[in-house]
Coordinates of C-alpha atoms and ligand atoms in Angstrom, one line a residue:
X1 CA 0.0 0.0 0.0
X2 CA 1.3 3.5 -0.8
X3 CA 2.4 5.3 2.3
X4 CA 0.6 8.4 3.5
X5 CA 2.6 11.6 3.3
X6 CA 2.2 15.0 5.0
X7 CA 3.6 17.4 2.5
X8 CA 0.9 20.1 2.8
X9 CA -2.0 20.7 5.1
X10 CA -4.3 19.5 2.3
X11 CA -2.9 15.9 2.7
X12 CA -5.3 15.8 5.7
X13 CA -9.0 16.4 5.5
X14 CA -10.6 19.2 7.6
X15 CA -12.1 16.5 9.8
X16 CA -8.7 14.8 10.3
X17 CA -7.0 18.1 11.1
X18 CA -9.5 18.9 13.8
X19 CA -9.1 15.4 15.3
X20 CA -5.4 15.8 15.2
X21 CA -5.5 19.0 17.1
X22 CA -7.7 17.4 19.8
X23 CA -5.3 14.4 20.0
X24 CA -2.4 16.8 20.3
X25 CA -4.1 18.5 23.3
X26 CA -4.7 15.0 24.9
X27 CA -1.0 14.0 24.3
X28 CA 0.1 17.2 25.9
X29 CA -2.0 16.4 29.0
X30 CA -0.6 12.8 29.1
X31 CA 2.9 14.1 28.9
X32 CA 2.3 16.8 31.6
X33 CA 0.8 14.0 33.9
X34 CA 4.0 12.0 33.4
X35 CA 2.2 9.1 31.7
X36 CA 4.4 6.9 29.5
X37 CA 2.9 6.4 26.0
X38 CA 5.1 4.5 23.6
X39 CA 3.2 3.7 20.4
X40 CA 6.4 3.9 18.3
X41 CA 8.6 1.6 20.2
X42 CA 11.6 0.5 18.0
X43 CA 10.5 2.8 15.2
X44 CA 13.0 5.2 13.7
X45 CA 12.5 8.6 12.2
X46 CA 15.1 9.9 9.6
X47 CA 15.5 13.6 9.7
X48 CA 16.9 15.3 6.6
X49 CA 17.8 19.0 7.2
X50 CA 19.1 21.0 4.3
X51 CA 18.4 24.3 6.3
X52 CA 19.0 25.2 9.9
X53 CA 16.5 24.4 12.7
X54 CA 16.1 24.6 16.5
X55 CA 12.4 23.9 17.1
X56 CA 11.7 21.4 14.4
X57 CA 14.7 19.2 15.1
X58 CA 14.3 19.2 18.9
X59 CA 10.5 18.7 18.7
X60 CA 10.8 15.7 16.3
X61 CA 13.7 14.1 18.2
X62 CA 11.9 14.5 21.5
X63 CA 8.6 13.2 20.1
X64 CA 10.3 10.0 18.9
X65 CA 12.1 9.6 22.3
X66 CA 8.9 10.1 24.2
X67 CA 7.1 7.6 21.9
X68 CA 9.7 4.9 22.6
X69 CA 11.4 5.2 19.2
X70 CA 14.5 7.1 18.0
X71 CA 15.6 9.7 15.4
X72 CA 18.6 10.1 13.2
X73 CA 19.7 13.6 12.2
X74 CA 21.0 13.8 8.6
X75 CA 22.6 17.0 7.2
X76 CA 23.9 17.4 3.6
X77 CA 27.3 18.3 5.1
X78 CA 27.8 14.7 6.2
X79 CA 25.6 12.6 3.9
X80 CA 26.0 11.7 0.3
X81 CA 22.9 13.9 -0.5
X82 CA 25.3 16.9 -0.1
X83 CA 27.7 15.3 -2.6
X84 CA 25.1 14.9 -5.3
X85 CA 23.5 11.6 -4.7
X86 CA 20.0 11.9 -6.3
X87 CA 17.0 12.7 -4.0
X88 CA 15.2 9.7 -5.5
X89 CA 18.1 7.2 -4.6
X90 CA 18.3 8.7 -1.1
X91 CA 14.6 8.2 -0.7
X92 CA 14.7 4.6 -1.8
X93 CA 17.6 3.8 0.5
X94 CA 16.5 5.6 3.6
X95 CA 12.9 4.3 3.3
X96 CA 14.2 0.7 3.3
X97 CA 15.7 1.3 6.8
X98 CA 13.7 3.8 8.7
X99 CA 9.9 3.9 9.4
X100 CA 9.2 7.6 8.7
X101 CA 11.2 10.5 7.2
X102 CA 11.1 14.2 7.8
X103 CA 12.6 16.7 5.4
X104 CA 13.4 20.4 5.6
X105 CA 14.6 21.6 2.2
X106 CA 14.4 24.4 -0.4
X107 CA 12.2 23.8 -3.5
X108 CA 8.9 22.0 -2.7
X109 CA 9.5 19.9 -5.8
X110 CA 12.4 18.2 -4.0
X111 CA 10.2 16.8 -1.2
X112 CA 7.6 15.7 -3.8
X113 CA 10.2 13.7 -5.7
X114 CA 11.5 12.3 -2.4
X115 CA 8.0 11.2 -1.3
X116 CA 7.3 9.7 -4.7
X117 CA 10.2 7.3 -4.2
X118 CA 9.7 6.6 -0.5
X119 CA 8.2 3.4 0.9
X120 CA 7.4 5.1 4.2
X121 CA 5.5 8.3 5.2
X122 CA 7.4 11.6 4.4
X123 CA 6.7 14.7 6.5
X124 CA 7.3 18.3 5.3
X125 CA 9.4 20.0 7.9
X126 CA 9.5 23.3 5.8
X127 CA 10.1 24.0 2.2
X128 CA 10.3 27.4 0.4
X129 CA 6.6 27.0 -0.2
X130 CA 5.0 25.4 2.8
X131 CA 5.5 24.8 6.6
X132 CA 2.5 22.6 7.5
X133 CA 3.9 21.3 10.8
X134 CA 4.0 24.8 12.2
X135 CA 0.3 25.4 11.4
X136 CA -0.6 22.3 13.3
X137 CA 1.1 23.9 16.4
X138 CA -0.5 27.3 15.7
X139 CA -4.0 25.8 15.4
X140 CA -3.5 23.8 18.6
X141 CA -2.4 27.0 20.4
X142 CA -5.4 28.9 19.2
X143 CA -7.8 26.1 20.2
X144 CA -6.2 25.8 23.7
X145 CA -6.5 29.6 24.3
X146 CA -9.7 30.5 22.5
X147 CA -11.6 27.4 21.3
X148 CA -12.7 27.0 17.7
X149 CA -11.2 29.2 15.1
X150 CA -14.0 28.8 12.6
X151 CA -15.4 32.2 11.5
X152 CA -12.5 34.2 13.2
X153 CA -10.4 36.8 11.5
X154 CA -6.6 36.3 11.3
X155 CA -4.3 39.0 10.0
X156 CA -1.0 38.0 8.4
X157 CA 1.3 41.0 8.4
X158 CA 4.6 40.7 6.5
X159 CA 6.1 38.5 3.8
X160 CA 4.0 36.3 1.5
X161 CA 6.3 33.4 2.3
X162 CA 6.0 29.7 3.2
X163 CA 4.2 30.4 6.5
X164 CA 1.8 32.8 4.7
X165 CA 1.0 30.2 2.1
X166 CA 0.3 27.6 4.8
X167 CA -2.0 30.1 6.6
X168 CA -3.9 30.4 3.3
X169 CA -4.4 26.7 3.2
X170 CA -5.4 26.7 6.9
X171 CA -8.0 29.4 6.3
X172 CA -9.8 27.0 4.0
X173 CA -9.3 23.9 6.1
X174 CA -10.3 25.5 9.4
X175 CA -12.8 27.9 7.9
X176 CA -11.5 31.3 9.1
X177 CA -10.9 34.5 7.3
X178 CA -7.3 35.5 6.5
X179 CA -6.3 39.1 5.7
X180 CA -2.8 39.4 4.3
X181 CA -0.9 42.7 4.4
X182 CA 2.3 42.7 2.5
X183 CA 4.4 45.2 0.6
X184 CA 4.3 45.3 -3.2
X185 CA 6.5 42.6 -4.7
X186 CA 6.2 40.3 -1.6
X187 CA 2.7 38.9 -2.3
X188 CA 2.1 35.2 -1.8
X189 CA 2.2 32.8 -4.8
X190 CA -0.6 33.7 -7.3
X191 CA -2.0 30.2 -7.6
X192 CA -2.0 29.6 -3.8
X193 CA -3.6 33.0 -3.3
X194 CA -6.3 32.2 -5.9
X195 CA -7.1 28.9 -4.2
X196 CA -7.8 30.8 -1.0
X197 CA -9.8 33.6 -2.7
X198 CA -11.9 31.3 -4.7
X199 CA -12.7 28.8 -1.9
X200 CA -16.4 28.7 -0.9
X201 CA -16.8 32.0 1.0
X202 CA -13.5 33.5 -0.1
X203 CA -11.2 32.8 2.8
X204 CA -8.4 35.3 1.9
X205 CA -8.1 39.0 1.3
X206 CA -4.9 40.7 0.2
X207 CA -4.3 44.3 1.5
X208 CA -1.5 46.8 1.5
X209 CA -2.1 48.5 4.8
X210 CA -1.1 46.7 8.0
X211 CA -3.4 48.7 10.3
X212 CA -6.5 47.9 8.1
X213 CA -5.6 44.2 8.0
X214 CA -5.3 44.2 11.8
X215 CA -8.7 46.0 12.3
X216 CA -10.8 43.9 14.7
X217 CA -8.7 40.8 14.0
X218 CA -8.8 37.9 16.5
X219 CA -5.2 36.8 15.8
X220 CA -2.2 38.7 14.5
X221 CA 0.6 36.6 12.9
X222 CA 3.9 37.5 11.5
X223 CA 7.3 35.9 10.5
X224 CA 10.8 37.0 9.6
X225 CA 11.1 39.4 6.7
X226 CA 14.1 37.3 5.4
X227 CA 13.4 33.6 5.2
X228 CA 16.2 31.0 4.9
X229 CA 17.6 31.2 1.4
X230 CA 16.9 34.9 0.9
X231 CA 19.7 36.3 3.0
X232 CA 21.4 38.3 0.2
X233 CA 18.2 40.5 0.0
X234 CA 18.2 41.3 3.8
X235 CA 19.1 45.0 3.5
X236 CA 16.6 45.7 0.8
X237 CA 13.9 43.7 2.7
X238 CA 14.6 45.8 5.9
X239 CA 13.7 48.9 3.9
X240 CA 10.7 47.4 2.0
X241 CA 9.1 46.0 5.1
X242 CA 9.6 49.0 7.4
X243 CA 5.9 49.8 7.5
X244 CA 4.9 46.2 8.4
X245 CA 6.2 45.8 12.0
X246 CA 3.7 44.3 14.4
X247 CA 3.9 46.7 17.3
X248 CA 1.6 48.1 20.0
X249 CA 0.0 50.4 17.5
X250 CA -0.9 47.5 15.1
X251 CA -2.1 45.4 18.1
X252 CA -4.3 48.3 19.1
X253 CA -6.3 48.0 15.9
X254 CA -7.1 44.3 16.7
X255 CA -9.7 43.1 19.1
X256 CA -8.7 43.8 22.8
X257 CA -8.3 40.0 23.4
X258 CA -6.5 39.3 20.2
X259 CA -3.6 36.9 20.3
X260 CA -0.1 37.3 18.7
X261 CA 1.7 34.4 17.1
X262 CA 5.1 34.0 15.4
X263 CA 6.7 30.7 14.3
X264 CA 10.1 31.9 15.5
X265 CA 13.0 32.6 15.3
X266 CA 11.9 36.3 15.8
X267 CA 13.8 39.5 15.2
X268 CA 12.8 42.1 17.8
X269 CA 12.7 45.6 16.3
X270 CA 12.1 44.2 12.8
X271 CA 8.9 42.2 12.1
X272 CA 7.8 42.5 15.7
X273 CA 8.5 44.9 18.6
X274 CA 9.8 43.6 21.9
X275 CA 6.7 44.9 23.7
X276 CA 4.4 42.7 21.5
X277 CA 6.3 39.5 21.4
X278 CA 7.2 39.7 25.1
X279 CA 3.8 41.1 26.0
X280 CA 0.6 39.6 27.4
X281 CA -1.1 38.9 24.1
X282 CA 1.8 36.9 22.8
X283 CA 1.5 33.1 22.9
X284 CA 4.7 32.3 21.0
X285 CA 6.2 30.0 23.7
X286 CA 3.0 27.8 23.8
X287 CA 3.2 27.9 20.0
X288 CA 6.8 26.6 20.1
X289 CA 6.0 23.9 22.7
X290 CA 3.0 22.7 20.7
X291 CA 5.3 21.7 17.8
X292 CA 6.1 18.7 20.0
X293 CA 2.6 17.7 20.8
X294 CA 1.1 18.4 17.4
X295 CA 3.9 16.4 15.7
X296 CA 3.4 13.5 18.1
X297 CA -0.3 13.5 17.0
X298 CA 0.9 13.6 13.4
X299 CA 3.3 10.7 13.8
X300 CA 0.6 8.6 15.5
X301 CA -1.8 9.4 12.7
X302 CA 0.7 8.4 10.0
X303 CA 2.2 5.4 11.7
X304 CA -0.1 3.7 14.2
X305 CA -2.8 1.4 12.8
X306 CA -6.1 2.0 14.3
Ligands
CP401 N1 9.5 27.5 13.6 C1 10.5 26.7 13.2 O1 10.3 25.9 12.3 O2 11.6 26.8 13.9 P1 13.0 26.2 13.5 O3 13.5 26.8 12.3 O4 13.9 26.5 14.7 O5 12.8 24.7 13.3
NVA402 N1 9.7 31.7 6.8 C1 10.8 31.2 7.7 C2 10.3 30.2 8.7 C3 11.3 29.7 9.6 C4 10.8 28.7 10.6 C5 11.9 30.6 6.8 O1 11.5 29.9 5.8 O2 13.0 30.8 7.1

């Protein structure tokens, strides 16, 4: 049977995503209560990182350890992947040994090729286009703090990047409205944008003005202005994004009980002011922790037979 992959949020149905969030909340409670739960005993996760990571690496390794399995960290620096061994061959070989593979890479097409040649489930741990594992954690965090997100208004302020794309996908799957405010030239991918605008009810609106996007919003989200792989544009981006900082003035346009999220790593004084990220509306540390719980729920879903 073909393995089930998680390359984008749309690899799970809306019903499965909601169930996964509930399971993540349960797994968090189990962990907090010190209960041992080892559904992946003797299972091995292969982790291919072509870009840096703190949260993703630690959350997946910890998830496997807590589940009774183990994880192997693989970087291009010390694998043959970095010396030109084809992605397809690497996928064939790794998937004959390990039980599940997680990849963080550049072009999304690389992970699609990898998955097409893998015998075991492949998880997208960030590509230039998508970051679906982060959205599982973000949604868990919202549900824990505020309940259902259906019908709520989320403002994405900043770059139309991989996180923004995944928010567009989440808007459809979780049925919330997403307002995106970004500078000219930094809009999300046209086809992804269209999928969100054309979805029943039109889940996405593109705006230029950050304050208008934040108006009465329930959740304000941002991310770095310079994603991994775009470092040479950093100086230009600092200038182009100057009007898009999430600060107290922007939060003041949102609902008084609005939450603030950021996938991290954050740059205080750039995309977010210190008073917002370190302030009472920020839930970024819960969001980071929930990477662990949400990915445990994902690993269970992909690997444990019901
Ligand atoms: N948010 C996130 O994916 O963080 P890392 O780059 O540290 O994994
Ligand atoms: N958009 C960022 C997210 C990092 C977790 C990047 O791709 O670098």
